[in-house]
Amino acid sequence: MINVLVVDDDFYVARINAHYVSEIPGFRVAGIAHSAAPALAAVERGGIDLILLDQHLPNESGLSVARRLRGLDLDVDIVMVTADRRPASVRAARRAGVLHYLVKPFTCESLREKLESYATMRAVLDDTTEMSQEAVDRSLGSMSAPDTGWDLPKGFSERTADLVSRVVEEHGAGRQLAAQEVSELTRISRSTAQRYLKFLADSGRLRLTLKYGTSGRPEHLYSPA
């Protein structure tokens, strides 16, 4: 049985996440914490295999907690949960030893996928025999790179999707942006901007509004979701 500590500053969210964990065979909720200090204390007491760690905690970030745990060399693994999709944040989490990076909001199935991947990795590493190259590859393969939340169509770039999304969020507060303006702000072609804007709107990350004029074809305007 894999013992999980659920850490989230929101009491309701913590209960929901704990319920999700309890629904996954092979996992048990060993505790719930709402800030860094009790989370660290629970790990130091022992009996915790995995932390489902929120990034936004009172007084100290989840990333800071992850770094402290790494410094203490405690035998515990971390799945970070956060709404932060920035590549720099993902890289920082990886450097802090985070195995998976789960973007909020997520479903029970998304969490199940990450935890089952973790269980596969543990099963391989808990083998008492020496590991073959195939076993090493299988173990490392189960620890896929942290997920930034992008599920991109073929030919799309995560960096460009993140750039377009950030530009609309930063410049579209209280107003709406057309593809041409996004093109100028991002320095990508108008057609490329249109493709990414459509994808982001279809996936619910941006809000699309149609503005009808005299030409008969509506203008597509985008704003933060």
mmCIF file of C-alpha atoms in Angstrom:
data_model
loop_
_atom_site.group_PDB
_atom_site.id
_atom_site.type_symbol
_atom_site.label_atom_id
_atom_site.label_comp_id
_atom_site.label_asym_id
_atom_site.label_seq_id
_atom_site.Cartn_x
_atom_site.Cartn_y
_atom_site.Cartn_z
ATOM 1 C CA MET A 1 0.000 0.000 0.000
ATOM 2 C CA ILE A 2 1.325 3.456 -0.936
ATOM 3 C CA ASN A 3 0.695 6.054 1.767
ATOM 4 C CA VAL A 4 -0.176 9.532 0.482
ATOM 5 C CA LEU A 5 -0.119 12.871 2.275
ATOM 6 C CA VAL A 6 -2.530 15.366 0.686
ATOM 7 C CA VAL A 7 -1.370 18.981 1.088
ATOM 8 C CA ASP A 8 -3.643 21.846 0.013
ATOM 9 C CA ASP A 9 -4.510 25.139 1.689
ATOM 10 C CA ASP A 10 -8.149 24.867 0.574
ATOM 11 C CA PHE A 11 -9.961 22.542 3.013
ATOM 12 C CA TYR A 12 -12.605 21.598 0.452
ATOM 13 C CA VAL A 13 -10.092 20.875 -2.307
ATOM 14 C CA ALA A 14 -7.979 18.833 0.096
ATOM 15 C CA ARG A 15 -10.992 16.652 0.925
ATOM 16 C CA ILE A 16 -11.802 16.189 -2.764
ATOM 17 C CA ASN A 17 -8.215 15.244 -3.610
ATOM 18 C CA ALA A 18 -8.097 12.844 -0.664
ATOM 19 C CA HIS A 19 -11.297 11.232 -1.930
ATOM 20 C CA TYR A 20 -9.744 10.858 -5.388
ATOM 21 C CA VAL A 21 -6.688 9.163 -3.885
ATOM 22 C CA SER A 22 -8.822 6.812 -1.800
ATOM 23 C CA GLU A 23 -10.610 5.646 -4.950
ATOM 24 C CA ILE A 24 -7.378 4.394 -6.538
ATOM 25 C CA PRO A 25 -6.443 0.790 -5.647
ATOM 26 C CA GLY A 26 -3.105 0.443 -3.916
ATOM 27 C CA PHE A 27 -3.158 3.946 -2.416
ATOM 28 C CA ARG A 28 -4.158 5.103 1.056
ATOM 29 C CA VAL A 29 -4.586 8.630 2.420
ATOM 30 C CA ALA A 30 -2.190 8.776 5.376
ATOM 31 C CA GLY A 31 -2.982 12.373 6.253
ATOM 32 C CA ILE A 32 -4.097 15.825 5.163
ATOM 33 C CA ALA A 33 -2.208 19.082 5.774
ATOM 34 C CA HIS A 34 -3.105 22.654 4.862
ATOM 35 C CA SER A 35 0.258 24.394 5.200
ATOM 36 C CA ALA A 36 3.977 23.706 5.014
ATOM 37 C CA ALA A 37 4.797 23.157 8.708
ATOM 38 C CA PRO A 38 2.348 20.297 9.416
ATOM 39 C CA ALA A 39 3.197 18.746 6.049
ATOM 40 C CA LEU A 40 6.914 18.679 6.864
ATOM 41 C CA ALA A 41 6.193 17.390 10.372
ATOM 42 C CA ALA A 42 4.069 14.540 8.969
ATOM 43 C CA VAL A 43 6.838 13.482 6.610
ATOM 44 C CA GLU A 44 9.488 13.627 9.324
ATOM 45 C CA ARG A 45 7.342 11.362 11.533
ATOM 46 C CA GLY A 46 7.588 8.732 8.796
ATOM 47 C CA GLY A 47 5.106 6.499 7.036
ATOM 48 C CA ILE A 48 4.596 8.795 4.020
ATOM 49 C CA ASP A 49 5.562 7.526 0.579
ATOM 50 C CA LEU A 50 4.102 10.232 -1.635
ATOM 51 C CA ILE A 51 2.961 13.848 -1.224
ATOM 52 C CA LEU A 52 0.228 15.361 -3.358
ATOM 53 C CA LEU A 53 1.548 18.901 -2.927
ATOM 54 C CA ASP A 54 -0.248 22.131 -3.739
ATOM 55 C CA GLN A 55 1.963 24.986 -4.928
ATOM 56 C CA HIS A 56 0.095 27.824 -3.190
ATOM 57 C CA LEU A 57 0.340 27.372 0.580
ATOM 58 C CA PRO A 58 0.213 29.913 3.429
ATOM 59 C CA ASN A 59 3.628 31.434 4.215
ATOM 60 C CA GLU A 60 5.596 29.042 2.013
ATOM 61 C CA SER A 61 5.195 27.697 -1.513
ATOM 62 C CA GLY A 62 4.891 24.032 -2.355
ATOM 63 C CA LEU A 63 8.062 24.371 -4.428
ATOM 64 C CA SER A 64 9.908 25.615 -1.338
ATOM 65 C CA VAL A 65 8.593 22.609 0.606
ATOM 66 C CA ALA A 66 9.839 20.300 -2.148
ATOM 67 C CA ARG A 67 13.309 21.880 -1.976
ATOM 68 C CA ARG A 68 13.427 21.525 1.815
ATOM 69 C CA LEU A 69 12.459 17.869 1.593
ATOM 70 C CA ARG A 70 15.157 17.298 -0.977
ATOM 71 C CA GLY A 71 17.678 18.988 1.325
ATOM 72 C CA LEU A 72 16.637 16.744 4.213
ATOM 73 C CA ASP A 73 17.175 13.677 2.005
ATOM 74 C CA LEU A 74 13.885 12.133 3.143
ATOM 75 C CA ASP A 75 12.612 9.066 1.313
ATOM 76 C CA VAL A 76 9.427 10.613 -0.039
ATOM 77 C CA ASP A 77 8.214 11.420 -3.555
ATOM 78 C CA ILE A 78 6.195 14.417 -4.743
ATOM 79 C CA VAL A 79 3.415 15.073 -7.211
ATOM 80 C CA MET A 80 2.962 18.846 -7.543
ATOM 81 C CA VAL A 81 -0.567 20.176 -8.157
ATOM 82 C CA THR A 82 -0.906 23.747 -9.379
ATOM 83 C CA ALA A 83 -2.601 26.039 -11.859
ATOM 84 C CA ASP A 84 0.812 27.418 -12.877
ATOM 85 C CA ARG A 85 1.464 26.320 -16.482
ATOM 86 C CA ARG A 86 4.656 28.320 -17.058
ATOM 87 C CA PRO A 87 7.564 26.271 -18.444
ATOM 88 C CA ALA A 88 9.933 27.946 -15.965
ATOM 89 C CA SER A 89 7.794 26.667 -13.091
ATOM 90 C CA VAL A 90 7.838 23.147 -14.506
ATOM 91 C CA ARG A 91 11.619 23.255 -14.837
ATOM 92 C CA ALA A 92 11.961 24.505 -11.256
ATOM 93 C CA ALA A 93 9.737 21.672 -10.035
ATOM 94 C CA ARG A 94 11.863 19.112 -11.845
ATOM 95 C CA ARG A 95 15.039 20.525 -10.298
ATOM 96 C CA ALA A 96 13.373 20.254 -6.878
ATOM 97 C CA GLY A 97 12.829 16.527 -7.445
ATOM 98 C CA VAL A 98 9.120 16.579 -8.343
ATOM 99 C CA LEU A 99 8.152 13.407 -10.225
ATOM 100 C CA HIS A 100 4.881 14.610 -11.731
ATOM 101 C CA TYR A 101 3.302 18.028 -12.261
ATOM 102 C CA LEU A 102 -0.472 17.970 -12.361
ATOM 103 C CA VAL A 103 -2.231 21.095 -13.622
ATOM 104 C CA LYS A 104 -5.380 22.312 -11.838
ATOM 105 C CA PRO A 105 -8.217 21.768 -12.332
ATOM 106 C CA PHE A 106 -7.790 18.058 -12.896
ATOM 107 C CA THR A 107 -10.100 15.061 -12.895
ATOM 108 C CA CYS A 108 -9.952 11.878 -10.883
ATOM 109 C CA GLU A 109 -8.841 10.080 -14.054
ATOM 110 C CA SER A 110 -5.926 12.474 -14.556
ATOM 111 C CA LEU A 111 -4.770 11.865 -10.996
ATOM 112 C CA ARG A 112 -5.270 8.129 -11.405
ATOM 113 C CA GLU A 113 -2.994 8.137 -14.462
ATOM 114 C CA LYS A 114 -0.225 9.919 -12.576
ATOM 115 C CA LEU A 115 -0.489 7.710 -9.492
ATOM 116 C CA GLU A 116 -0.620 4.491 -11.481
ATOM 117 C CA SER A 117 2.518 5.633 -13.320
ATOM 118 C CA TYR A 118 4.129 6.248 -9.949
ATOM 119 C CA ALA A 119 3.072 2.821 -8.692
ATOM 120 C CA THR A 120 4.667 1.217 -11.756
ATOM 121 C CA MET A 121 7.923 3.027 -11.056
ATOM 122 C CA ARG A 122 7.913 1.919 -7.414
ATOM 123 C CA ALA A 123 7.182 -1.689 -8.340
ATOM 124 C CA VAL A 124 10.256 -1.774 -10.555
ATOM 125 C CA LEU A 125 12.538 -0.030 -8.052
ATOM 126 C CA ASP A 126 11.332 -2.160 -5.113
ATOM 127 C CA ASP A 127 12.586 -5.297 -6.850
ATOM 128 C CA THR A 128 15.378 -6.786 -4.700
ATOM 129 C CA THR A 129 17.336 -8.099 -7.693
ATOM 130 C CA GLU A 130 19.770 -6.090 -9.772
ATOM 131 C CA MET A 131 18.105 -4.138 -12.550
ATOM 132 C CA SER A 132 18.623 -4.874 -16.201
ATOM 133 C CA GLN A 133 18.848 -2.038 -18.720
ATOM 134 C CA GLU A 134 15.293 -2.877 -19.789
ATOM 135 C CA ALA A 135 14.069 -2.544 -16.198
ATOM 136 C CA VAL A 136 15.894 0.778 -15.787
ATOM 137 C CA ASP A 137 14.355 2.083 -19.008
ATOM 138 C CA ARG A 138 10.913 0.911 -17.933
ATOM 139 C CA SER A 139 11.273 2.623 -14.579
ATOM 140 C CA LEU A 140 12.467 5.921 -16.009
ATOM 141 C CA GLY A 141 9.814 5.741 -18.701
ATOM 142 C CA SER A 142 7.105 5.553 -16.064
ATOM 143 C CA MET A 143 8.406 8.801 -14.588
ATOM 144 C CA SER A 144 7.394 10.932 -17.531
ATOM 145 C CA ALA A 145 8.280 14.613 -17.629
ATOM 146 C CA PRO A 146 5.961 16.858 -15.592
ATOM 147 C CA ASP A 147 2.838 17.726 -17.496
ATOM 148 C CA THR A 148 2.264 21.384 -18.347
ATOM 149 C CA GLY A 149 -1.341 20.696 -19.226
ATOM 150 C CA TRP A 150 -0.959 21.124 -23.000
ATOM 151 C CA ASP A 151 -2.473 18.421 -25.168
ATOM 152 C CA LEU A 152 -1.414 19.862 -28.499
ATOM 153 C CA PRO A 153 -2.397 18.832 -32.015
ATOM 154 C CA LYS A 154 0.357 17.636 -34.323
ATOM 155 C CA GLY A 155 2.521 20.491 -35.560
ATOM 156 C CA PHE A 156 1.798 22.765 -32.601
ATOM 157 C CA SER A 157 4.504 24.071 -30.288
ATOM 158 C CA GLU A 158 4.081 24.144 -26.500
ATOM 159 C CA ARG A 159 6.216 27.286 -26.325
ATOM 160 C CA THR A 160 4.050 29.108 -28.873
ATOM 161 C CA ALA A 161 0.831 27.982 -27.198
ATOM 162 C CA ASP A 162 2.123 29.256 -23.874
ATOM 163 C CA LEU A 163 3.217 32.548 -25.458
ATOM 164 C CA VAL A 164 -0.148 33.205 -27.123
ATOM 165 C CA SER A 165 -2.025 32.265 -23.960
ATOM 166 C CA ARG A 166 0.092 34.585 -21.787
ATOM 167 C CA VAL A 167 -0.209 37.497 -24.216
ATOM 168 C CA VAL A 168 -4.011 37.298 -24.204
ATOM 169 C CA GLU A 169 -4.099 36.978 -20.420
ATOM 170 C CA GLU A 170 -1.770 39.952 -19.935
ATOM 171 C CA HIS A 171 -3.150 42.284 -22.610
ATOM 172 C CA GLY A 172 -6.761 41.103 -22.783
ATOM 173 C CA ALA A 173 -7.823 41.995 -19.256
ATOM 174 C CA GLY A 174 -11.008 44.017 -19.587
ATOM 175 C CA ARG A 175 -10.968 43.927 -23.379
ATOM 176 C CA GLN A 176 -10.752 41.572 -26.344
ATOM 177 C CA LEU A 177 -7.925 40.942 -28.792
ATOM 178 C CA ALA A 178 -8.110 40.116 -32.486
ATOM 179 C CA ALA A 179 -5.658 37.770 -34.185
ATOM 180 C CA GLN A 180 -3.802 40.671 -35.807
ATOM 181 C CA GLU A 181 -3.050 42.298 -32.467
ATOM 182 C CA VAL A 182 -1.942 38.992 -30.974
ATOM 183 C CA SER A 183 0.280 38.512 -34.023
ATOM 184 C CA GLU A 184 1.952 41.875 -33.433
ATOM 185 C CA LEU A 185 2.403 41.297 -29.703
ATOM 186 C CA THR A 186 3.872 37.811 -30.127
ATOM 187 C CA ARG A 187 5.762 38.525 -33.375
ATOM 188 C CA ILE A 188 4.324 35.449 -35.055
ATOM 189 C CA SER A 189 2.361 35.432 -38.286
ATOM 190 C CA ARG A 190 -1.330 36.283 -38.252
ATOM 191 C CA SER A 191 -2.265 32.846 -39.607
ATOM 192 C CA THR A 192 -0.229 31.136 -36.880
ATOM 193 C CA ALA A 193 -1.818 33.357 -34.246
ATOM 194 C CA GLN A 194 -5.265 32.432 -35.594
ATOM 195 C CA ARG A 195 -4.510 28.691 -35.374
ATOM 196 C CA TYR A 196 -3.315 28.894 -31.799
ATOM 197 C CA LEU A 197 -6.118 31.206 -30.717
ATOM 198 C CA LYS A 198 -8.686 28.801 -32.147
ATOM 199 C CA PHE A 199 -7.063 25.876 -30.360
ATOM 200 C CA LEU A 200 -6.921 27.747 -27.041
ATOM 201 C CA ALA A 201 -10.564 28.796 -27.373
ATOM 202 C CA ASP A 202 -11.708 25.291 -28.340
ATOM 203 C CA SER A 203 -9.884 23.842 -25.324
ATOM 204 C CA GLY A 204 -11.479 26.376 -22.959
ATOM 205 C CA ARG A 205 -8.311 28.310 -22.107
ATOM 206 C CA LEU A 206 -9.519 31.468 -23.857
ATOM 207 C CA ARG A 207 -12.947 32.977 -24.454
ATOM 208 C CA LEU A 208 -14.057 33.596 -28.051
ATOM 209 C CA THR A 209 -16.528 36.363 -28.930
ATOM 210 C CA LEU A 210 -17.904 36.956 -32.416
ATOM 211 C CA LYS A 211 -18.364 40.586 -33.410
ATOM 212 C CA TYR A 212 -20.652 41.061 -36.413
ATOM 213 C CA GLY A 213 -20.095 44.034 -38.721
ATOM 214 C CA THR A 214 -21.352 45.053 -42.137
ATOM 215 C CA SER A 215 -19.194 42.650 -44.154
ATOM 216 C CA GLY A 216 -21.169 39.567 -43.145
ATOM 217 C CA ARG A 217 -18.178 37.708 -41.670
ATOM 218 C CA PRO A 218 -17.862 38.083 -37.902
ATOM 219 C CA GLU A 219 -14.608 39.222 -36.331
ATOM 220 C CA HIS A 220 -13.131 36.732 -33.881
ATOM 221 C CA LEU A 221 -12.099 38.371 -30.624
ATOM 222 C CA TYR A 222 -10.325 36.650 -27.712
ATOM 223 C CA SER A 223 -10.109 37.337 -23.999
ATOM 224 C CA PRO A 224 -8.993 35.425 -20.885
ATOM 225 C CA ALA A 225 -11.333 32.571 -19.948
#
